[in-house]
Coordinates of C-alpha atoms in Angstrom, one line a residue:
H620 CA -9.8 -17.1 5.3
L621 CA -13.0 -15.1 5.5
D622 CA -12.8 -14.0 1.8
A623 CA -12.1 -17.6 0.8
R624 CA -15.1 -19.0 2.6
F625 CA -17.4 -16.3 1.2
N626 CA -16.0 -16.8 -2.3
L627 CA -16.4 -20.6 -2.1
G628 CA -20.1 -19.9 -1.2
V629 CA -20.5 -17.7 -4.3
I630 CA -18.9 -20.4 -6.5
E631 CA -21.1 -23.2 -5.0
Q632 CA -24.2 -21.1 -5.5
H633 CA -23.2 -20.4 -9.1
N634 CA -22.8 -24.1 -9.6
G635 CA -26.2 -24.8 -8.3
R636 CA -25.1 -26.2 -4.9
L637 CA -27.0 -23.9 -2.6
E638 CA -26.7 -26.1 0.5
R639 CA -22.9 -26.1 0.2
A640 CA -22.9 -22.3 -0.4
I641 CA -25.0 -21.8 2.8
K642 CA -22.5 -23.9 4.8
H643 CA -19.6 -21.8 3.6
W644 CA -21.4 -18.5 4.3
M645 CA -22.3 -19.8 7.8
I646 CA -18.7 -20.4 8.5
A647 CA -17.6 -17.0 7.2
A648 CA -20.4 -15.3 9.2
K649 CA -19.3 -17.1 12.3
L650 CA -15.8 -15.6 11.7
G651 CA -17.2 -12.1 11.4
D652 CA -17.7 -11.7 7.6
D653 CA -20.3 -9.0 6.8
S654 CA -20.7 -10.1 3.2
A655 CA -21.6 -13.6 4.3
V656 CA -24.3 -12.2 6.6
E657 CA -25.7 -10.3 3.6
A658 CA -25.7 -13.4 1.5
L659 CA -27.5 -15.3 4.2
K660 CA -30.0 -12.5 4.6
N661 CA -30.8 -12.8 0.9
R662 CA -31.3 -16.5 1.2
F663 CA -33.5 -15.9 4.2
R664 CA -35.6 -13.4 2.2
E665 CA -35.9 -16.0 -0.6
E666 CA -36.9 -18.6 2.1
S667 CA -33.9 -20.8 1.3
I668 CA -32.9 -20.9 5.0
S669 CA -35.0 -20.8 8.1
K670 CA -35.4 -18.0 10.6
D671 CA -33.5 -20.1 13.1
V672 CA -30.6 -20.7 10.8
F673 CA -30.4 -17.0 10.0
A674 CA -30.7 -16.1 13.7
E675 CA -27.8 -18.5 14.5
A676 CA -25.7 -16.8 11.9
L677 CA -26.5 -13.3 13.3
R678 CA -25.7 -14.3 16.8
A679 CA -22.4 -16.0 15.8
H680 CA -21.4 -13.0 13.7
K681 CA -22.1 -10.6 16.5
A682 CA -20.0 -12.7 18.9
A683 CA -17.1 -12.7 16.5
V684 CA -17.3 -8.9 15.9
D685 CA -17.6 -8.3 19.7
A686 CA -14.5 -10.5 20.3
T687 CA -12.4 -8.2 18.2
K688 CA -13.3 -5.1 20.2
S689 CA -10.7 -3.8 22.6
P690 CA -9.8 -0.5 24.3
Q691 CA -6.6 -0.4 22.2
R692 CA -8.5 -0.8 19.0
D693 CA -11.0 1.9 20.0
E694 CA -8.0 4.2 20.8
A695 CA -6.4 3.5 17.4
E696 CA -9.7 4.2 15.6
A697 CA -10.2 7.5 17.5
A698 CA -6.6 8.5 16.7
A699 CA -7.1 7.7 13.0
A700 CA -10.3 9.7 13.0
K701 CA -8.6 12.7 14.6
D702 CA -5.8 12.4 12.0
G703 CA -8.4 12.8 9.2
G704 CA -8.9 9.1 8.8
R705 CA -5.4 8.5 7.4
K706 CA -3.7 5.3 8.1
S707 CA -0.2 5.2 9.5
S708 CA 2.6 4.1 7.3
W709 CA 2.9 1.0 9.4
A710 CA -0.8 0.2 8.8
L711 CA -0.4 0.8 5.1
G712 CA 2.7 -1.4 5.0
W713 CA 0.8 -4.2 6.9
R714 CA -2.0 -4.1 4.4
L715 CA 0.3 -4.1 1.3
A716 CA 2.6 -6.9 2.6

């Protein structure tokens, strides 16, 4: 869903519909997509969006990222780092499925 929203934003921008692109990127940013935040940052630098709109996207992105944090996830990341950063076969199977 995140990638789809971001990609829709790219397509809309390519077709000259920047307002629609920004809406897609805002939704993706609110779901935690880093690429969407970067796209919005570029639009902010170009003055295509206001400081308030960009700040809203940053706050929502941070909230989404914070919501995914958990002690279990931290433990799994620590174990993966200890194991040389390799993913377990279960994690690899999950990603390939």
